[in-house]
Amino acid sequence: MKKILFVMALTIFSWSGCRQAGKISGDAENTNVTAEVVERVANGLIQKYGNEHSDLIGRGVAHAASLWRQKDGSVAEFEEFCNDNFIGSQNDRFTFFQKVSRNIEILYGNYNKITLDLQRPVQEPMGEVTAIDEAFSAYSPAAHLDDDLYQSKIAFFIALNFPPSSLKEQEKLSPSWSCRDWAYAR
């Protein structure tokens, strides 16, 4: 379970970090979701799911909005996405978490296996190392995985339902957090 959580944490933070750190750049790529839209969507979800979810909803909608770009869809599509995909049930959220953890581990595990196999001819004594061996060894089959996860909206499902928490929030809330809460935070 710890391995799954670690992989999921790295994946989520790399997704948000790449988008926010400027991997995606240019004025046309900036988020098209305004603070007013975030507030409207969050308020609608709070009315639907109740005040006990207000913190999660507010942070989740804001996080998803910070990652949403014009190429991901219009403002109306962002609103529809949030309204259709926020998970208000704790049981459904845990099931979602388990499925994401499993699938991320499958993706990264298989990409790691492919990468290791492609590097074998240059890492192990298997005869003369040729230019094609070096080219395949340098190839990364997962190079576009982050982009694919955003394009398919998988990254937005995760961002909406599992927004990151700051270190201050974690320090404040940690005494009351369960193992599951920590897993969600990762």
PDB file of C-alpha atoms in Angstrom:
ATOM      1  CA  MET A   1       0.000   0.000   0.000  1.00  0.00           C
ATOM      2  CA  LYS A   2       2.866   2.398   0.827  1.00  0.00           C
ATOM      3  CA  LYS A   3       4.350   1.793  -2.623  1.00  0.00           C
ATOM      4  CA  ILE A   4       1.040   2.644  -4.281  1.00  0.00           C
ATOM      5  CA  LEU A   5       0.674   5.806  -2.253  1.00  0.00           C
ATOM      6  CA  PHE A   6       4.218   6.892  -3.038  1.00  0.00           C
ATOM      7  CA  VAL A   7       3.723   6.373  -6.783  1.00  0.00           C
ATOM      8  CA  MET A   8       0.403   8.194  -6.699  1.00  0.00           C
ATOM      9  CA  ALA A   9       1.899  11.098  -4.782  1.00  0.00           C
ATOM     10  CA  LEU A  10       4.779  11.463  -7.200  1.00  0.00           C
ATOM     11  CA  THR A  11       2.432  11.314 -10.144  1.00  0.00           C
ATOM     12  CA  ILE A  12      -0.024  13.881  -8.876  1.00  0.00           C
ATOM     13  CA  PHE A  13       2.674  16.316  -7.801  1.00  0.00           C
ATOM     14  CA  SER A  14       4.538  15.917 -11.076  1.00  0.00           C
ATOM     15  CA  TRP A  15       1.329  16.621 -13.006  1.00  0.00           C
ATOM     16  CA  SER A  16       0.580  19.783 -11.070  1.00  0.00           C
ATOM     17  CA  GLY A  17       4.201  20.866 -10.927  1.00  0.00           C
ATOM     18  CA  CYS A  18       4.730  20.483 -14.670  1.00  0.00           C
ATOM     19  CA  ARG A  19       1.647  22.477 -15.511  1.00  0.00           C
ATOM     20  CA  GLN A  20       2.251  25.181 -12.916  1.00  0.00           C
ATOM     21  CA  ALA A  21       6.030  25.434 -13.360  1.00  0.00           C
ATOM     22  CA  GLY A  22       5.744  26.455 -16.960  1.00  0.00           C
ATOM     23  CA  LYS A  23       6.025  23.204 -18.905  1.00  0.00           C
ATOM     24  CA  ILE A  24       2.893  24.507 -20.542  1.00  0.00           C
ATOM     25  CA  SER A  25       3.572  28.068 -21.543  1.00  0.00           C
ATOM     26  CA  GLY A  26       2.299  30.923 -23.648  1.00  0.00           C
ATOM     27  CA  ASP A  27      -0.652  33.241 -23.187  1.00  0.00           C
ATOM     28  CA  ALA A  28      -3.023  30.949 -25.080  1.00  0.00           C
ATOM     29  CA  GLU A  29      -2.207  28.168 -22.618  1.00  0.00           C
ATOM     30  CA  ASN A  30      -3.097  30.123 -19.466  1.00  0.00           C
ATOM     31  CA  THR A  31      -6.094  28.977 -17.518  1.00  0.00           C
ATOM     32  CA  ASN A  32      -9.368  30.302 -18.812  1.00  0.00           C
ATOM     33  CA  VAL A  33     -11.177  29.670 -15.529  1.00  0.00           C
ATOM     34  CA  THR A  34     -11.619  32.804 -13.447  1.00  0.00           C
ATOM     35  CA  ALA A  35     -11.926  33.114  -9.674  1.00  0.00           C
ATOM     36  CA  GLU A  36     -15.619  33.914 -10.149  1.00  0.00           C
ATOM     37  CA  VAL A  37     -16.149  30.641 -12.006  1.00  0.00           C
ATOM     38  CA  VAL A  38     -14.305  28.713  -9.283  1.00  0.00           C
ATOM     39  CA  GLU A  39     -16.495  30.323  -6.630  1.00  0.00           C
ATOM     40  CA  ARG A  40     -19.713  29.654  -8.590  1.00  0.00           C
ATOM     41  CA  VAL A  41     -18.826  26.004  -9.213  1.00  0.00           C
ATOM     42  CA  ALA A  42     -17.718  25.453  -5.618  1.00  0.00           C
ATOM     43  CA  ASN A  43     -20.895  27.048  -4.235  1.00  0.00           C
ATOM     44  CA  GLY A  44     -23.030  24.860  -6.488  1.00  0.00           C
ATOM     45  CA  LEU A  45     -21.241  21.719  -5.342  1.00  0.00           C
ATOM     46  CA  ILE A  46     -21.519  22.767  -1.690  1.00  0.00           C
ATOM     47  CA  GLN A  47     -25.286  23.214  -2.144  1.00  0.00           C
ATOM     48  CA  LYS A  48     -25.447  19.757  -3.722  1.00  0.00           C
ATOM     49  CA  TYR A  49     -23.210  17.870  -1.260  1.00  0.00           C
ATOM     50  CA  GLY A  50     -23.436  19.941   1.931  1.00  0.00           C
ATOM     51  CA  ASN A  51     -21.208  22.161   4.037  1.00  0.00           C
ATOM     52  CA  GLU A  52     -19.232  19.241   5.471  1.00  0.00           C
ATOM     53  CA  HIS A  53     -17.523  18.983   2.063  1.00  0.00           C
ATOM     54  CA  SER A  54     -16.953  22.732   1.619  1.00  0.00           C
ATOM     55  CA  ASP A  55     -13.184  22.705   2.270  1.00  0.00           C
ATOM     56  CA  LEU A  56     -12.551  19.759  -0.051  1.00  0.00           C
ATOM     57  CA  ILE A  57     -14.812  21.223  -2.727  1.00  0.00           C
ATOM     58  CA  GLY A  58     -13.216  24.647  -2.550  1.00  0.00           C
ATOM     59  CA  ARG A  59      -9.675  23.297  -2.703  1.00  0.00           C
ATOM     60  CA  GLY A  60     -10.521  20.698  -5.356  1.00  0.00           C
ATOM     61  CA  VAL A  61     -12.270  23.103  -7.717  1.00  0.00           C
ATOM     62  CA  ALA A  62      -9.518  25.703  -7.280  1.00  0.00           C
ATOM     63  CA  HIS A  63      -6.808  23.113  -7.921  1.00  0.00           C
ATOM     64  CA  ALA A  64      -8.499  21.716 -11.016  1.00  0.00           C
ATOM     65  CA  ALA A  65      -9.050  25.274 -12.283  1.00  0.00           C
ATOM     66  CA  SER A  66      -5.369  26.128 -11.810  1.00  0.00           C
ATOM     67  CA  LEU A  67      -4.466  23.243 -14.113  1.00  0.00           C
ATOM     68  CA  TRP A  68      -7.253  23.736 -16.695  1.00  0.00           C
ATOM     69  CA  ARG A  69      -6.066  25.310 -19.964  1.00  0.00           C
ATOM     70  CA  GLN A  70      -7.971  26.535 -22.975  1.00  0.00           C
ATOM     71  CA  LYS A  71      -7.010  23.397 -24.854  1.00  0.00           C
ATOM     72  CA  ASP A  72      -8.687  21.351 -22.084  1.00  0.00           C
ATOM     73  CA  GLY A  73     -12.038  22.936 -22.842  1.00  0.00           C
ATOM     74  CA  SER A  74     -14.198  25.989 -22.358  1.00  0.00           C
ATOM     75  CA  VAL A  75     -15.265  27.451 -19.047  1.00  0.00           C
ATOM     76  CA  ALA A  76     -18.660  25.790 -19.500  1.00  0.00           C
ATOM     77  CA  GLU A  77     -16.930  22.438 -20.034  1.00  0.00           C
ATOM     78  CA  PHE A  78     -14.888  22.992 -16.860  1.00  0.00           C
ATOM     79  CA  GLU A  79     -18.076  23.695 -14.904  1.00  0.00           C
ATOM     80  CA  GLU A  80     -19.746  20.610 -16.351  1.00  0.00           C
ATOM     81  CA  PHE A  81     -16.685  18.493 -15.599  1.00  0.00           C
ATOM     82  CA  CYS A  82     -16.629  19.577 -11.951  1.00  0.00           C
ATOM     83  CA  ASN A  83     -20.373  19.145 -11.509  1.00  0.00           C
ATOM     84  CA  ASP A  84     -20.306  15.679 -13.073  1.00  0.00           C
ATOM     85  CA  ASN A  85     -17.130  14.372 -11.459  1.00  0.00           C
ATOM     86  CA  PHE A  86     -16.855  15.596  -7.891  1.00  0.00           C
ATOM     87  CA  ILE A  87     -17.223  12.596  -5.602  1.00  0.00           C
ATOM     88  CA  GLY A  88     -19.362  13.446  -2.586  1.00  0.00           C
ATOM     89  CA  SER A  89     -19.582   9.984  -1.035  1.00  0.00           C
ATOM     90  CA  GLN A  90     -16.705   8.817   1.182  1.00  0.00           C
ATOM     91  CA  ASN A  91     -17.179   5.220   0.005  1.00  0.00           C
ATOM     92  CA  ASP A  92     -17.159   6.232  -3.653  1.00  0.00           C
ATOM     93  CA  ARG A  93     -14.119   8.442  -3.059  1.00  0.00           C
ATOM     94  CA  PHE A  94     -12.210   5.562  -1.469  1.00  0.00           C
ATOM     95  CA  THR A  95     -13.159   3.233  -4.347  1.00  0.00           C
ATOM     96  CA  PHE A  96     -11.962   5.905  -6.797  1.00  0.00           C
ATOM     97  CA  PHE A  97      -8.700   6.242  -4.839  1.00  0.00           C
ATOM     98  CA  GLN A  98      -8.104   2.473  -4.937  1.00  0.00           C
ATOM     99  CA  LYS A  99      -8.734   2.309  -8.687  1.00  0.00           C
ATOM    100  CA  VAL A 100      -6.446   5.283  -9.407  1.00  0.00           C
ATOM    101  CA  SER A 101      -3.693   3.825  -7.204  1.00  0.00           C
ATOM    102  CA  ARG A 102      -3.931   0.452  -8.929  1.00  0.00           C
ATOM    103  CA  ASN A 103      -3.925   1.913 -12.425  1.00  0.00           C
ATOM    104  CA  ILE A 104      -1.066   4.345 -11.788  1.00  0.00           C
ATOM    105  CA  GLU A 105       1.017   1.486 -10.406  1.00  0.00           C
ATOM    106  CA  ILE A 106       0.206  -0.587 -13.520  1.00  0.00           C
ATOM    107  CA  LEU A 107       1.174   2.272 -15.848  1.00  0.00           C
ATOM    108  CA  TYR A 108       4.435   3.134 -14.143  1.00  0.00           C
ATOM    109  CA  GLY A 109       5.327  -0.492 -13.476  1.00  0.00           C
ATOM    110  CA  ASN A 110       4.920  -1.464 -17.107  1.00  0.00           C
ATOM    111  CA  TYR A 111       6.710   1.645 -18.376  1.00  0.00           C
ATOM    112  CA  ASN A 112       9.560   0.841 -16.005  1.00  0.00           C
ATOM    113  CA  LYS A 113       9.707  -2.749 -17.313  1.00  0.00           C
ATOM    114  CA  ILE A 114       9.785  -1.526 -20.927  1.00  0.00           C
ATOM    115  CA  THR A 115      12.498   1.023 -20.134  1.00  0.00           C
ATOM    116  CA  LEU A 116      14.650  -1.561 -18.347  1.00  0.00           C
ATOM    117  CA  ASP A 117      14.257  -4.049 -21.187  1.00  0.00           C
ATOM    118  CA  LEU A 118      15.185  -1.420 -23.784  1.00  0.00           C
ATOM    119  CA  GLN A 119      18.322  -0.544 -21.798  1.00  0.00           C
ATOM    120  CA  ARG A 120      19.540  -4.123 -21.381  1.00  0.00           C
ATOM    121  CA  PRO A 121      21.745  -4.177 -24.512  1.00  0.00           C
ATOM    122  CA  VAL A 122      23.748  -1.167 -23.274  1.00  0.00           C
ATOM    123  CA  GLN A 123      23.715  -2.099 -19.580  1.00  0.00           C
ATOM    124  CA  GLU A 124      24.496  -5.817 -19.748  1.00  0.00           C
ATOM    125  CA  PRO A 125      27.067  -7.767 -21.726  1.00  0.00           C
ATOM    126  CA  MET A 126      24.964  -8.767 -24.736  1.00  0.00           C
ATOM    127  CA  GLY A 127      27.464  -8.225 -27.521  1.00  0.00           C
ATOM    128  CA  GLU A 128      28.512  -5.099 -29.339  1.00  0.00           C
ATOM    129  CA  VAL A 129      26.498  -1.981 -28.475  1.00  0.00           C
ATOM    130  CA  THR A 130      25.249  -0.437 -31.697  1.00  0.00           C
ATOM    131  CA  ALA A 131      23.729   2.946 -32.475  1.00  0.00           C
ATOM    132  CA  ILE A 132      20.233   1.440 -32.531  1.00  0.00           C
ATOM    133  CA  ASP A 133      20.825  -0.080 -29.086  1.00  0.00           C
ATOM    134  CA  GLU A 134      21.783   3.350 -27.752  1.00  0.00           C
ATOM    135  CA  ALA A 135      18.790   4.990 -29.451  1.00  0.00           C
ATOM    136  CA  PHE A 136      16.339   2.510 -27.928  1.00  0.00           C
ATOM    137  CA  SER A 137      18.109   2.782 -24.581  1.00  0.00           C
ATOM    138  CA  ALA A 138      17.544   6.554 -24.585  1.00  0.00           C
ATOM    139  CA  TYR A 139      13.885   6.234 -25.634  1.00  0.00           C
ATOM    140  CA  SER A 140      11.257   6.890 -22.963  1.00  0.00           C
ATOM    141  CA  PRO A 141       7.898   5.261 -23.694  1.00  0.00           C
ATOM    142  CA  ALA A 142       6.310   7.274 -20.854  1.00  0.00           C
ATOM    143  CA  ALA A 143       7.526  10.647 -22.110  1.00  0.00           C
ATOM    144  CA  HIS A 144       4.030  11.842 -22.978  1.00  0.00           C
ATOM    145  CA  LEU A 145       2.122  10.123 -20.189  1.00  0.00           C
ATOM    146  CA  ASP A 146       1.448  13.360 -18.286  1.00  0.00           C
ATOM    147  CA  ASP A 147       0.080  15.031 -21.410  1.00  0.00           C
ATOM    148  CA  ASP A 148      -2.061  11.973 -22.166  1.00  0.00           C
ATOM    149  CA  LEU A 149      -3.476  11.936 -18.620  1.00  0.00           C
ATOM    150  CA  TYR A 150      -4.507  15.583 -18.932  1.00  0.00           C
ATOM    151  CA  GLN A 151      -5.914  15.124 -22.432  1.00  0.00           C
ATOM    152  CA  SER A 152      -8.014  12.178 -21.271  1.00  0.00           C
ATOM    153  CA  LYS A 153      -9.091  14.230 -18.198  1.00  0.00           C
ATOM    154  CA  ILE A 154      -7.791  11.548 -15.779  1.00  0.00           C
ATOM    155  CA  ALA A 155      -5.465  14.104 -14.166  1.00  0.00           C
ATOM    156  CA  PHE A 156      -8.425  16.452 -13.655  1.00  0.00           C
ATOM    157  CA  PHE A 157     -10.488  13.719 -11.961  1.00  0.00           C
ATOM    158  CA  ILE A 158      -7.640  13.340  -9.463  1.00  0.00           C
ATOM    159  CA  ALA A 159      -6.996  17.084  -9.074  1.00  0.00           C
ATOM    160  CA  LEU A 160     -10.682  17.773  -8.380  1.00  0.00           C
ATOM    161  CA  ASN A 161     -11.136  15.021  -5.800  1.00  0.00           C
ATOM    162  CA  PHE A 162      -7.681  14.951  -4.178  1.00  0.00           C
ATOM    163  CA  PRO A 163      -6.331  18.507  -4.045  1.00  0.00           C
ATOM    164  CA  PRO A 164      -2.916  18.942  -2.444  1.00  0.00           C
ATOM    165  CA  SER A 165      -2.611  20.283   1.077  1.00  0.00           C
ATOM    166  CA  SER A 166       0.087  22.620   2.269  1.00  0.00           C
ATOM    167  CA  LEU A 167       2.645  21.663   4.864  1.00  0.00           C
ATOM    168  CA  LYS A 168       0.957  24.028   7.343  1.00  0.00           C
ATOM    169  CA  GLU A 169      -2.390  22.306   6.758  1.00  0.00           C
ATOM    170  CA  GLN A 170      -0.792  18.906   7.225  1.00  0.00           C
ATOM    171  CA  GLU A 171       0.916  19.981  10.462  1.00  0.00           C
ATOM    172  CA  LYS A 172      -2.343  21.424  11.798  1.00  0.00           C
ATOM    173  CA  LEU A 173      -4.551  18.486  10.823  1.00  0.00           C
ATOM    174  CA  SER A 174      -2.126  15.580  11.237  1.00  0.00           C
ATOM    175  CA  PRO A 175      -3.085  14.665  14.816  1.00  0.00           C
ATOM    176  CA  SER A 176      -6.607  13.856  13.665  1.00  0.00           C
ATOM    177  CA  TRP A 177      -5.719  12.253  10.313  1.00  0.00           C
ATOM    178  CA  SER A 178      -6.131   8.545   9.671  1.00  0.00           C
ATOM    179  CA  CYS A 179      -3.865   6.529   7.384  1.00  0.00           C
ATOM    180  CA  ARG A 180      -6.463   7.032   4.657  1.00  0.00           C
ATOM    181  CA  ASP A 181      -6.385  10.832   5.129  1.00  0.00           C
ATOM    182  CA  TRP A 182      -2.607  10.753   4.725  1.00  0.00           C
ATOM    183  CA  ALA A 183      -2.948   8.627   1.608  1.00  0.00           C
ATOM    184  CA  TYR A 184      -5.420  11.091   0.147  1.00  0.00           C
ATOM    185  CA  ALA A 185      -3.052  13.957   0.960  1.00  0.00           C
ATOM    186  CA  ARG A 186      -0.253  12.222  -0.886  1.00  0.00           C
TER     187      ARG A 186
END
